[in-house]
């Protein structure tokens, strides 16, 4: 993060109120350091016009880019017990949650919505990296289960956009329990004969990678996304070997058979529409 995004932008935001960034603001690309015009960047779906780096979007932007005409209906997700372990590190978990809610205007690190993609019904779950690193606790688990149930109810494919640092450590074992739970949720969708598509965005790591994320019928990733279980440094220290160039990035994983496609953000909605169309035609033919 640069001085501009870290300091100037939040200050300007507080002056002008939430999310109102002045149109003439410049931002620096974290990858190539090029200064980019805010409005240009927004038009280009937060992809650097100089180097093609995909910056992290908000949940609202992701939903708007994915559904036809940017229109979708969010569903209310089941409430989960707050802070079941009464966890405290440098801060109380309840305080962390409150701050994250104020900052993001989200209840937790997942949003579920339904609408149409390329004229076809679809249920989409989006993980919010901006909410405690997109970490998966009981609320995210509930969100994935609710999304799966909604897909079955609506006879629609389920698409999950992942962005996560892993398990929500403040929920201890409860967060780890979400791994089998989310796997079972994907089974609900598959048993109903519906497509389950994952779109892996930067970063997708830890318990999220090690559970439902890798079970997509089709696995798509955005260019340059970091995808893995443990971080590169941890692996290097464990295996005592230097890791190859681009290890744990979308393109490397595509070349090694982990992903089906790496798709530029600007082409993602059209690709999803095509994939859904192909999979559903097949199902109808098989039925
Ligand atoms: Zn760039």
PDB file of C-alpha atoms and ligand atoms in Angstrom:
ATOM      1  CA  UNK A   1       0.000   0.000   0.000  1.00  0.00           C
ATOM      2  CA  UNK A   2       1.297   3.401  -0.859  1.00  0.00           C
ATOM      3  CA  UNK A   3       1.227   6.665   0.986  1.00  0.00           C
ATOM      4  CA  UNK A   4      -1.540   7.785  -1.351  1.00  0.00           C
ATOM      5  CA  UNK A   5      -3.971   4.939  -0.745  1.00  0.00           C
ATOM      6  CA  UNK A   6      -3.084   4.570   2.927  1.00  0.00           C
ATOM      7  CA  UNK A   7      -3.128   8.142   4.009  1.00  0.00           C
ATOM      8  CA  UNK A   8      -4.630  10.553   1.515  1.00  0.00           C
ATOM      9  CA  UNK A   9      -7.566   8.453   0.443  1.00  0.00           C
ATOM     10  CA  UNK A  10      -8.939   7.596   3.920  1.00  0.00           C
ATOM     11  CA  UNK A  11      -8.515  11.223   4.997  1.00  0.00           C
ATOM     12  CA  UNK A  12     -10.378  12.481   1.964  1.00  0.00           C
ATOM     13  CA  UNK A  13     -13.052   9.903   2.604  1.00  0.00           C
ATOM     14  CA  UNK A  14     -13.609  11.065   6.144  1.00  0.00           C
ATOM     15  CA  UNK A  15     -13.873  14.634   4.929  1.00  0.00           C
ATOM     16  CA  UNK A  16     -16.379  13.845   2.246  1.00  0.00           C
ATOM     17  CA  UNK A  17     -18.224  10.974   3.849  1.00  0.00           C
ATOM     18  CA  UNK A  18     -18.177   7.304   2.956  1.00  0.00           C
ATOM     19  CA  UNK A  19     -17.012   6.062  -0.456  1.00  0.00           C
ATOM     20  CA  UNK A  20     -17.086   9.456  -2.073  1.00  0.00           C
ATOM     21  CA  UNK A  21     -13.700   9.645  -3.720  1.00  0.00           C
ATOM     22  CA  UNK A  22     -13.100  12.810  -5.711  1.00  0.00           C
ATOM     23  CA  UNK A  23     -13.018  12.172  -9.419  1.00  0.00           C
ATOM     24  CA  UNK A  24      -9.652  13.778  -9.981  1.00  0.00           C
ATOM     25  CA  UNK A  25      -7.832  11.582  -7.471  1.00  0.00           C
ATOM     26  CA  UNK A  26      -4.751   9.634  -8.498  1.00  0.00           C
ATOM     27  CA  UNK A  27      -3.932   6.186  -7.192  1.00  0.00           C
ATOM     28  CA  UNK A  28      -0.720   4.239  -7.430  1.00  0.00           C
ATOM     29  CA  UNK A  29      -0.702   0.718  -8.869  1.00  0.00           C
ATOM     30  CA  UNK A  30       0.778  -1.594  -6.212  1.00  0.00           C
ATOM     31  CA  UNK A  31       2.363  -3.706  -8.947  1.00  0.00           C
ATOM     32  CA  UNK A  32       4.009  -1.262 -11.413  1.00  0.00           C
ATOM     33  CA  UNK A  33       3.877   1.915  -9.253  1.00  0.00           C
ATOM     34  CA  UNK A  34       2.270   3.842 -12.122  1.00  0.00           C
ATOM     35  CA  UNK A  35       0.006   6.689 -11.040  1.00  0.00           C
ATOM     36  CA  UNK A  36      -3.529   6.028 -12.245  1.00  0.00           C
ATOM     37  CA  UNK A  37      -6.480   8.320 -12.581  1.00  0.00           C
ATOM     38  CA  UNK A  38      -9.257   7.229 -10.248  1.00  0.00           C
ATOM     39  CA  UNK A  39     -12.090   7.489 -12.795  1.00  0.00           C
ATOM     40  CA  UNK A  40     -10.071   5.628 -15.465  1.00  0.00           C
ATOM     41  CA  UNK A  41      -9.399   2.858 -12.993  1.00  0.00           C
ATOM     42  CA  UNK A  42     -13.067   2.562 -12.031  1.00  0.00           C
ATOM     43  CA  UNK A  43     -14.023   2.364 -15.711  1.00  0.00           C
ATOM     44  CA  UNK A  44     -11.470  -0.379 -16.236  1.00  0.00           C
ATOM     45  CA  UNK A  45     -12.861  -2.453 -13.332  1.00  0.00           C
ATOM     46  CA  UNK A  46      -9.876  -1.688 -11.121  1.00  0.00           C
ATOM     47  CA  UNK A  47      -7.396  -3.210 -13.546  1.00  0.00           C
ATOM     48  CA  UNK A  48      -4.203  -1.187 -13.959  1.00  0.00           C
ATOM     49  CA  UNK A  49      -4.245   0.343 -17.448  1.00  0.00           C
ATOM     50  CA  UNK A  50      -0.452   0.146 -17.525  1.00  0.00           C
ATOM     51  CA  UNK A  51       0.420  -3.387 -16.351  1.00  0.00           C
ATOM     52  CA  UNK A  52      -2.919  -5.229 -16.113  1.00  0.00           C
ATOM     53  CA  UNK A  53      -2.676  -5.763 -12.354  1.00  0.00           C
ATOM     54  CA  UNK A  54      -6.093  -6.662 -10.913  1.00  0.00           C
ATOM     55  CA  UNK A  55      -6.729  -4.633  -7.770  1.00  0.00           C
ATOM     56  CA  UNK A  56      -9.092  -5.888  -5.092  1.00  0.00           C
ATOM     57  CA  UNK A  57     -12.661  -4.711  -5.559  1.00  0.00           C
ATOM     58  CA  UNK A  58     -15.366  -4.269  -2.937  1.00  0.00           C
ATOM     59  CA  UNK A  59     -18.239  -6.726  -2.666  1.00  0.00           C
ATOM     60  CA  UNK A  60     -20.632  -4.172  -4.172  1.00  0.00           C
ATOM     61  CA  UNK A  61     -18.387  -3.682  -7.203  1.00  0.00           C
ATOM     62  CA  UNK A  62     -18.049  -7.430  -7.685  1.00  0.00           C
ATOM     63  CA  UNK A  63     -21.805  -7.929  -7.647  1.00  0.00           C
ATOM     64  CA  UNK A  64     -22.359  -5.020 -10.035  1.00  0.00           C
ATOM     65  CA  UNK A  65     -19.790  -6.390 -12.506  1.00  0.00           C
ATOM     66  CA  UNK A  66     -21.151  -9.938 -12.398  1.00  0.00           C
ATOM     67  CA  UNK A  67     -24.914  -9.651 -12.826  1.00  0.00           C
ATOM     68  CA  UNK A  68     -26.793  -8.433 -15.897  1.00  0.00           C
ATOM     69  CA  UNK A  69     -27.198  -4.629 -15.778  1.00  0.00           C
ATOM     70  CA  UNK A  70     -25.414  -4.726 -12.415  1.00  0.00           C
ATOM     71  CA  UNK A  71     -28.669  -5.715 -10.738  1.00  0.00           C
ATOM     72  CA  UNK A  72     -28.993  -8.369  -8.058  1.00  0.00           C
ATOM     73  CA  UNK A  73     -30.911  -9.073  -4.863  1.00  0.00           C
ATOM     74  CA  UNK A  74     -28.961  -9.709  -1.700  1.00  0.00           C
ATOM     75  CA  UNK A  75     -30.381 -12.192   0.782  1.00  0.00           C
ATOM     76  CA  UNK A  76     -30.250 -11.894   4.518  1.00  0.00           C
ATOM     77  CA  UNK A  77     -27.927 -14.480   6.017  1.00  0.00           C
ATOM     78  CA  UNK A  78     -28.609 -16.438   9.219  1.00  0.00           C
ATOM     79  CA  UNK A  79     -27.249 -14.844  12.367  1.00  0.00           C
ATOM     80  CA  UNK A  80     -24.512 -16.749  14.191  1.00  0.00           C
ATOM     81  CA  UNK A  81     -23.465 -16.537  17.845  1.00  0.00           C
ATOM     82  CA  UNK A  82     -21.066 -13.614  18.192  1.00  0.00           C
ATOM     83  CA  UNK A  83     -17.732 -14.398  19.820  1.00  0.00           C
ATOM     84  CA  UNK A  84     -18.554 -17.912  21.108  1.00  0.00           C
ATOM     85  CA  UNK A  85     -15.090 -18.328  22.667  1.00  0.00           C
ATOM     86  CA  UNK A  86     -14.929 -14.838  24.208  1.00  0.00           C
ATOM     87  CA  UNK A  87     -11.678 -14.439  22.369  1.00  0.00           C
ATOM     88  CA  UNK A  88      -9.242 -11.675  22.997  1.00  0.00           C
ATOM     89  CA  UNK A  89      -5.765 -11.028  21.593  1.00  0.00           C
ATOM     90  CA  UNK A  90      -4.528  -7.449  21.386  1.00  0.00           C
ATOM     91  CA  UNK A  91      -8.219  -6.528  21.022  1.00  0.00           C
ATOM     92  CA  UNK A  92     -11.510  -8.179  21.920  1.00  0.00           C
ATOM     93  CA  UNK A  93     -12.978 -10.154  19.022  1.00  0.00           C
ATOM     94  CA  UNK A  94     -16.291  -8.348  19.537  1.00  0.00           C
ATOM     95  CA  UNK A  95     -14.462  -5.020  19.063  1.00  0.00           C
ATOM     96  CA  UNK A  96     -12.778  -6.289  15.898  1.00  0.00           C
ATOM     97  CA  UNK A  97     -16.155  -7.346  14.541  1.00  0.00           C
ATOM     98  CA  UNK A  98     -17.723  -4.005  15.369  1.00  0.00           C
ATOM     99  CA  UNK A  99     -14.907  -2.076  13.699  1.00  0.00           C
ATOM    100  CA  UNK A 100     -15.020  -4.286  10.593  1.00  0.00           C
ATOM    101  CA  UNK A 101     -18.792  -3.782  10.360  1.00  0.00           C
ATOM    102  CA  UNK A 102     -18.435  -0.031  10.635  1.00  0.00           C
ATOM    103  CA  UNK A 103     -15.642   0.073   8.059  1.00  0.00           C
ATOM    104  CA  UNK A 104     -17.261  -2.196   5.461  1.00  0.00           C
ATOM    105  CA  UNK A 105     -21.001  -1.831   6.149  1.00  0.00           C
ATOM    106  CA  UNK A 106     -21.134  -5.641   5.922  1.00  0.00           C
ATOM    107  CA  UNK A 107     -22.248  -8.124   8.610  1.00  0.00           C
ATOM    108  CA  UNK A 108     -19.360 -10.487   7.972  1.00  0.00           C
ATOM    109  CA  UNK A 109     -16.944 -11.610   5.252  1.00  0.00           C
ATOM    110  CA  UNK A 110     -19.571 -12.925   2.831  1.00  0.00           C
ATOM    111  CA  UNK A 111     -22.508 -11.613   0.810  1.00  0.00           C
ATOM    112  CA  UNK A 112     -25.003 -13.788  -1.076  1.00  0.00           C
ATOM    113  CA  UNK A 113     -27.123 -12.467  -3.930  1.00  0.00           C
ATOM    114  CA  UNK A 114     -29.210 -13.783  -6.792  1.00  0.00           C
ATOM    115  CA  UNK A 115     -30.067 -12.435 -10.203  1.00  0.00           C
ATOM    116  CA  UNK A 116     -29.262 -13.261 -13.792  1.00  0.00           C
ATOM    117  CA  UNK A 117     -26.005 -13.682 -15.689  1.00  0.00           C
ATOM    118  CA  UNK A 118     -26.359 -13.657 -19.464  1.00  0.00           C
ATOM    119  CA  UNK A 119     -30.115 -14.028 -19.011  1.00  0.00           C
ATOM    120  CA  UNK A 120     -29.704 -17.156 -16.853  1.00  0.00           C
ATOM    121  CA  UNK A 121     -30.631 -17.430 -13.179  1.00  0.00           C
ATOM    122  CA  UNK A 122     -27.643 -17.567 -10.837  1.00  0.00           C
ATOM    123  CA  UNK A 123     -26.813 -17.455  -7.137  1.00  0.00           C
ATOM    124  CA  UNK A 124     -23.543 -15.712  -6.307  1.00  0.00           C
ATOM    125  CA  UNK A 125     -21.629 -15.638  -3.034  1.00  0.00           C
ATOM    126  CA  UNK A 126     -18.843 -13.082  -2.723  1.00  0.00           C
ATOM    127  CA  UNK A 127     -16.231 -13.186   0.009  1.00  0.00           C
ATOM    128  CA  UNK A 128     -15.122  -9.819   1.351  1.00  0.00           C
ATOM    129  CA  UNK A 129     -11.375  -9.590   1.895  1.00  0.00           C
ATOM    130  CA  UNK A 130     -11.902  -6.166   3.444  1.00  0.00           C
ATOM    131  CA  UNK A 131     -13.741  -7.801   6.370  1.00  0.00           C
ATOM    132  CA  UNK A 132     -11.053  -9.240   8.719  1.00  0.00           C
ATOM    133  CA  UNK A 133      -9.091 -10.555   5.747  1.00  0.00           C
ATOM    134  CA  UNK A 134     -12.054 -12.493   4.360  1.00  0.00           C
ATOM    135  CA  UNK A 135     -11.478 -15.036   7.105  1.00  0.00           C
ATOM    136  CA  UNK A 136     -13.901 -17.943   7.386  1.00  0.00           C
ATOM    137  CA  UNK A 137     -15.756 -18.270  10.664  1.00  0.00           C
ATOM    138  CA  UNK A 138     -19.262 -19.499  11.432  1.00  0.00           C
ATOM    139  CA  UNK A 139     -20.869 -16.596   9.520  1.00  0.00           C
ATOM    140  CA  UNK A 140     -19.035 -17.378   6.282  1.00  0.00           C
ATOM    141  CA  UNK A 141     -19.862 -21.070   6.703  1.00  0.00           C
ATOM    142  CA  UNK A 142     -23.545 -20.180   7.164  1.00  0.00           C
ATOM    143  CA  UNK A 143     -23.317 -17.932   4.117  1.00  0.00           C
ATOM    144  CA  UNK A 144     -22.013 -20.727   1.888  1.00  0.00           C
ATOM    145  CA  UNK A 145     -24.672 -23.135   3.216  1.00  0.00           C
ATOM    146  CA  UNK A 146     -27.415 -20.516   2.647  1.00  0.00           C
ATOM    147  CA  UNK A 147     -26.126 -19.831  -0.883  1.00  0.00           C
ATOM    148  CA  UNK A 148     -26.135 -23.566  -1.681  1.00  0.00           C
ATOM    149  CA  UNK A 149     -29.687 -23.966  -0.362  1.00  0.00           C
ATOM    150  CA  UNK A 150     -30.841 -20.948  -2.358  1.00  0.00           C
ATOM    151  CA  UNK A 151     -29.255 -22.338  -5.539  1.00  0.00           C
ATOM    152  CA  UNK A 152     -31.127 -25.633  -5.039  1.00  0.00           C
ATOM    153  CA  UNK A 153     -34.369 -23.802  -4.276  1.00  0.00           C
ATOM    154  CA  UNK A 154     -34.058 -21.612  -7.372  1.00  0.00           C
ATOM    155  CA  UNK A 155     -32.717 -24.416  -9.580  1.00  0.00           C
ATOM    156  CA  UNK A 156     -29.771 -22.142 -10.333  1.00  0.00           C
ATOM    157  CA  UNK A 157     -25.993 -22.595 -10.514  1.00  0.00           C
ATOM    158  CA  UNK A 158     -23.889 -21.489  -7.548  1.00  0.00           C
ATOM    159  CA  UNK A 159     -20.909 -19.239  -8.171  1.00  0.00           C
ATOM    160  CA  UNK A 160     -18.557 -18.354  -5.337  1.00  0.00           C
ATOM    161  CA  UNK A 161     -15.966 -15.590  -5.580  1.00  0.00           C
ATOM    162  CA  UNK A 162     -13.295 -16.414  -3.033  1.00  0.00           C
ATOM    163  CA  UNK A 163     -10.961 -13.927  -1.328  1.00  0.00           C
ATOM    164  CA  UNK A 164      -9.641 -15.037   2.008  1.00  0.00           C
ATOM    165  CA  UNK A 165      -6.673 -15.194   4.299  1.00  0.00           C
ATOM    166  CA  UNK A 166      -7.993 -18.485   5.718  1.00  0.00           C
ATOM    167  CA  UNK A 167      -9.735 -19.486   8.920  1.00  0.00           C
ATOM    168  CA  UNK A 168     -11.056 -16.925  11.452  1.00  0.00           C
ATOM    169  CA  UNK A 169      -8.587 -17.661  14.230  1.00  0.00           C
ATOM    170  CA  UNK A 170     -10.723 -15.844  16.810  1.00  0.00           C
ATOM    171  CA  UNK A 171     -13.298 -18.629  16.432  1.00  0.00           C
ATOM    172  CA  UNK A 172     -10.793 -21.462  16.949  1.00  0.00           C
ATOM    173  CA  UNK A 173     -12.173 -24.918  16.203  1.00  0.00           C
ATOM    174  CA  UNK A 174     -15.526 -23.448  15.167  1.00  0.00           C
ATOM    175  CA  UNK A 175     -13.821 -21.814  12.194  1.00  0.00           C
ATOM    176  CA  UNK A 176     -12.184 -25.130  11.246  1.00  0.00           C
ATOM    177  CA  UNK A 177     -15.598 -26.826  11.404  1.00  0.00           C
ATOM    178  CA  UNK A 178     -16.656 -24.601   8.510  1.00  0.00           C
ATOM    179  CA  UNK A 179     -14.360 -26.558   6.211  1.00  0.00           C
ATOM    180  CA  UNK A 180     -16.447 -29.779   6.230  1.00  0.00           C
ATOM    181  CA  UNK A 181     -19.651 -27.711   6.430  1.00  0.00           C
ATOM    182  CA  UNK A 182     -18.903 -25.797   3.251  1.00  0.00           C
ATOM    183  CA  UNK A 183     -17.850 -29.018   1.523  1.00  0.00           C
ATOM    184  CA  UNK A 184     -21.243 -30.516   2.423  1.00  0.00           C
ATOM    185  CA  UNK A 185     -22.907 -27.366   1.076  1.00  0.00           C
ATOM    186  CA  UNK A 186     -21.260 -27.918  -2.319  1.00  0.00           C
ATOM    187  CA  UNK A 187     -22.572 -31.502  -2.253  1.00  0.00           C
ATOM    188  CA  UNK A 188     -26.128 -30.155  -1.957  1.00  0.00           C
ATOM    189  CA  UNK A 189     -25.635 -28.228  -5.187  1.00  0.00           C
ATOM    190  CA  UNK A 190     -23.991 -31.113  -7.021  1.00  0.00           C
ATOM    191  CA  UNK A 191     -26.588 -33.651  -5.882  1.00  0.00           C
ATOM    192  CA  UNK A 192     -29.286 -31.377  -7.303  1.00  0.00           C
ATOM    193  CA  UNK A 193     -27.426 -31.578 -10.630  1.00  0.00           C
ATOM    194  CA  UNK A 194     -26.546 -27.898 -10.598  1.00  0.00           C
ATOM    195  CA  UNK A 195     -23.220 -26.352 -11.613  1.00  0.00           C
ATOM    196  CA  UNK A 196     -20.883 -25.178  -8.870  1.00  0.00           C
ATOM    197  CA  UNK A 197     -18.367 -22.660 -10.165  1.00  0.00           C
ATOM    198  CA  UNK A 198     -15.576 -21.072  -8.160  1.00  0.00           C
ATOM    199  CA  UNK A 199     -13.846 -17.838  -9.105  1.00  0.00           C
ATOM    200  CA  UNK A 200     -10.612 -17.506  -7.190  1.00  0.00           C
ATOM    201  CA  UNK A 201      -9.488 -13.940  -6.636  1.00  0.00           C
ATOM    202  CA  UNK A 202      -6.490 -12.426  -4.898  1.00  0.00           C
ATOM    203  CA  UNK A 203      -5.797 -13.813  -2.328  1.00  0.00           C
ATOM    204  CA  UNK A 204      -7.386 -17.236  -1.801  1.00  0.00           C
ATOM    205  CA  UNK A 205      -5.493 -19.041   0.922  1.00  0.00           C
ATOM    206  CA  UNK A 206      -5.696 -21.261   4.007  1.00  0.00           C
ATOM    207  CA  UNK A 207      -8.839 -23.103   5.060  1.00  0.00           C
ATOM    208  CA  UNK A 208     -10.896 -21.662   2.217  1.00  0.00           C
ATOM    209  CA  UNK A 209      -8.542 -23.137  -0.378  1.00  0.00           C
ATOM    210  CA  UNK A 210      -8.438 -26.380   1.591  1.00  0.00           C
ATOM    211  CA  UNK A 211     -12.223 -26.828   1.508  1.00  0.00           C
ATOM    212  CA  UNK A 212     -15.000 -25.803  -0.897  1.00  0.00           C
ATOM    213  CA  UNK A 213     -12.845 -23.619  -3.194  1.00  0.00           C
ATOM    214  CA  UNK A 214     -11.127 -26.553  -4.879  1.00  0.00           C
ATOM    215  CA  UNK A 215     -14.376 -28.447  -5.482  1.00  0.00           C
ATOM    216  CA  UNK A 216     -15.776 -26.346  -8.319  1.00  0.00           C
ATOM    217  CA  UNK A 217     -17.020 -28.123 -11.425  1.00  0.00           C
ATOM    218  CA  UNK A 218     -15.216 -25.307 -13.188  1.00  0.00           C
ATOM    219  CA  UNK A 219     -12.476 -23.357 -11.425  1.00  0.00           C
ATOM    220  CA  UNK A 220     -11.716 -19.927 -12.757  1.00  0.00           C
ATOM    221  CA  UNK A 221      -9.182 -17.439 -11.418  1.00  0.00           C
ATOM    222  CA  UNK A 222      -8.370 -13.816 -12.055  1.00  0.00           C
ATOM    223  CA  UNK A 223      -4.890 -13.108 -13.466  1.00  0.00           C
ATOM    224  CA  UNK A 224      -2.038 -12.905 -10.980  1.00  0.00           C
ATOM    225  CA  UNK A 225      -4.133 -13.970  -7.971  1.00  0.00           C
ATOM    226  CA  UNK A 226      -2.277 -15.552  -5.078  1.00  0.00           C
ATOM    227  CA  UNK A 227      -3.811 -18.973  -4.464  1.00  0.00           C
ATOM    228  CA  UNK A 228      -2.471 -21.499  -2.009  1.00  0.00           C
ATOM    229  CA  UNK A 229      -2.760 -23.120   1.384  1.00  0.00           C
ATOM    230  CA  UNK A 230       0.310 -22.018   3.328  1.00  0.00           C
ATOM    231  CA  UNK A 231       2.363 -18.969   2.400  1.00  0.00           C
ATOM    232  CA  UNK A 232       5.431 -19.328   0.168  1.00  0.00           C
ATOM    233  CA  UNK A 233       7.865 -18.460   2.965  1.00  0.00           C
ATOM    234  CA  UNK A 234       6.432 -21.133   5.277  1.00  0.00           C
ATOM    235  CA  UNK A 235       6.738 -23.737   2.521  1.00  0.00           C
ATOM    236  CA  UNK A 236      10.295 -22.708   1.698  1.00  0.00           C
ATOM    237  CA  UNK A 237      11.283 -23.039   5.328  1.00  0.00           C
ATOM    238  CA  UNK A 238       9.595 -26.442   5.600  1.00  0.00           C
ATOM    239  CA  UNK A 239      10.902 -28.072   2.431  1.00  0.00           C
ATOM    240  CA  UNK A 240      14.192 -26.116   2.512  1.00  0.00           C
ATOM    241  CA  UNK A 241      14.024 -25.447  -1.201  1.00  0.00           C
ATOM    242  CA  UNK A 242      13.627 -22.355  -3.320  1.00  0.00           C
ATOM    243  CA  UNK A 243      10.159 -22.273  -4.861  1.00  0.00           C
ATOM    244  CA  UNK A 244       9.728 -21.758  -8.616  1.00  0.00           C
ATOM    245  CA  UNK A 245       8.942 -18.360 -10.129  1.00  0.00           C
ATOM    246  CA  UNK A 246       5.264 -17.423  -9.917  1.00  0.00           C
ATOM    247  CA  UNK A 247       4.515 -20.294  -7.529  1.00  0.00           C
ATOM    248  CA  UNK A 248       0.966 -19.991  -6.065  1.00  0.00           C
ATOM    249  CA  UNK A 249      -0.145 -17.563  -8.764  1.00  0.00           C
ATOM    250  CA  UNK A 250      -3.113 -18.214 -11.089  1.00  0.00           C
ATOM    251  CA  UNK A 251      -1.012 -18.736 -14.222  1.00  0.00           C
ATOM    252  CA  UNK A 252       1.263 -21.298 -12.519  1.00  0.00           C
ATOM    253  CA  UNK A 253      -1.735 -23.190 -11.138  1.00  0.00           C
ATOM    254  CA  UNK A 254      -3.420 -23.191 -14.550  1.00  0.00           C
ATOM    255  CA  UNK A 255      -0.271 -24.644 -16.123  1.00  0.00           C
ATOM    256  CA  UNK A 256      -0.212 -27.355 -13.430  1.00  0.00           C
ATOM    257  CA  UNK A 257      -3.841 -28.422 -13.730  1.00  0.00           C
ATOM    258  CA  UNK A 258      -5.325 -26.863 -10.590  1.00  0.00           C
ATOM    259  CA  UNK A 259      -7.453 -24.352 -12.505  1.00  0.00           C
ATOM    260  CA  UNK A 260      -9.543 -24.586 -15.649  1.00  0.00           C
ATOM    261  CA  UNK A 261      -9.249 -20.977 -16.743  1.00  0.00           C
ATOM    262  CA  UNK A 262      -7.583 -17.687 -15.941  1.00  0.00           C
ATOM    263  CA  UNK A 263      -9.925 -14.936 -17.060  1.00  0.00           C
ATOM    264  CA  UNK A 264      -9.426 -11.181 -17.163  1.00  0.00           C
ATOM    265  CA  UNK A 265     -11.954  -9.351 -15.018  1.00  0.00           C
ATOM    266  CA  UNK A 266     -13.449  -7.487 -17.955  1.00  0.00           C
ATOM    267  CA  UNK A 267     -14.325 -10.824 -19.598  1.00  0.00           C
ATOM    268  CA  UNK A 268     -15.468 -12.612 -16.460  1.00  0.00           C
ATOM    269  CA  UNK A 269     -19.226 -12.034 -16.646  1.00  0.00           C
ATOM    270  CA  UNK A 270     -19.354 -13.128 -20.298  1.00  0.00           C
ATOM    271  CA  UNK A 271     -17.273 -16.211 -19.471  1.00  0.00           C
ATOM    272  CA  UNK A 272     -19.560 -17.123 -16.574  1.00  0.00           C
ATOM    273  CA  UNK A 273     -22.594 -16.734 -18.834  1.00  0.00           C
ATOM    274  CA  UNK A 274     -21.013 -19.027 -21.435  1.00  0.00           C
ATOM    275  CA  UNK A 275     -19.965 -21.668 -18.875  1.00  0.00           C
ATOM    276  CA  UNK A 276     -23.398 -21.699 -17.232  1.00  0.00           C
ATOM    277  CA  UNK A 277     -25.043 -22.003 -20.654  1.00  0.00           C
ATOM    278  CA  UNK A 278     -22.826 -24.934 -21.647  1.00  0.00           C
ATOM    279  CA  UNK A 279     -23.263 -26.811 -18.381  1.00  0.00           C
ATOM    280  CA  UNK A 280     -27.017 -26.340 -18.295  1.00  0.00           C
ATOM    281  CA  UNK A 281     -27.481 -27.471 -21.901  1.00  0.00           C
ATOM    282  CA  UNK A 282     -25.615 -30.656 -21.016  1.00  0.00           C
ATOM    283  CA  UNK A 283     -27.828 -31.227 -17.980  1.00  0.00           C
ATOM    284  CA  UNK A 284     -30.985 -30.729 -19.954  1.00  0.00           C
ATOM    285  CA  UNK A 285     -29.731 -33.160 -22.600  1.00  0.00           C
ATOM    286  CA  UNK A 286     -28.892 -35.716 -19.898  1.00  0.00           C
ATOM    287  CA  UNK A 287     -32.276 -35.339 -18.193  1.00  0.00           C
TER     288      UNK A 287
HETATM  289 ZN1  LIG B   1       0.183  -1.439 -12.786  1.00  0.00          ZN
END
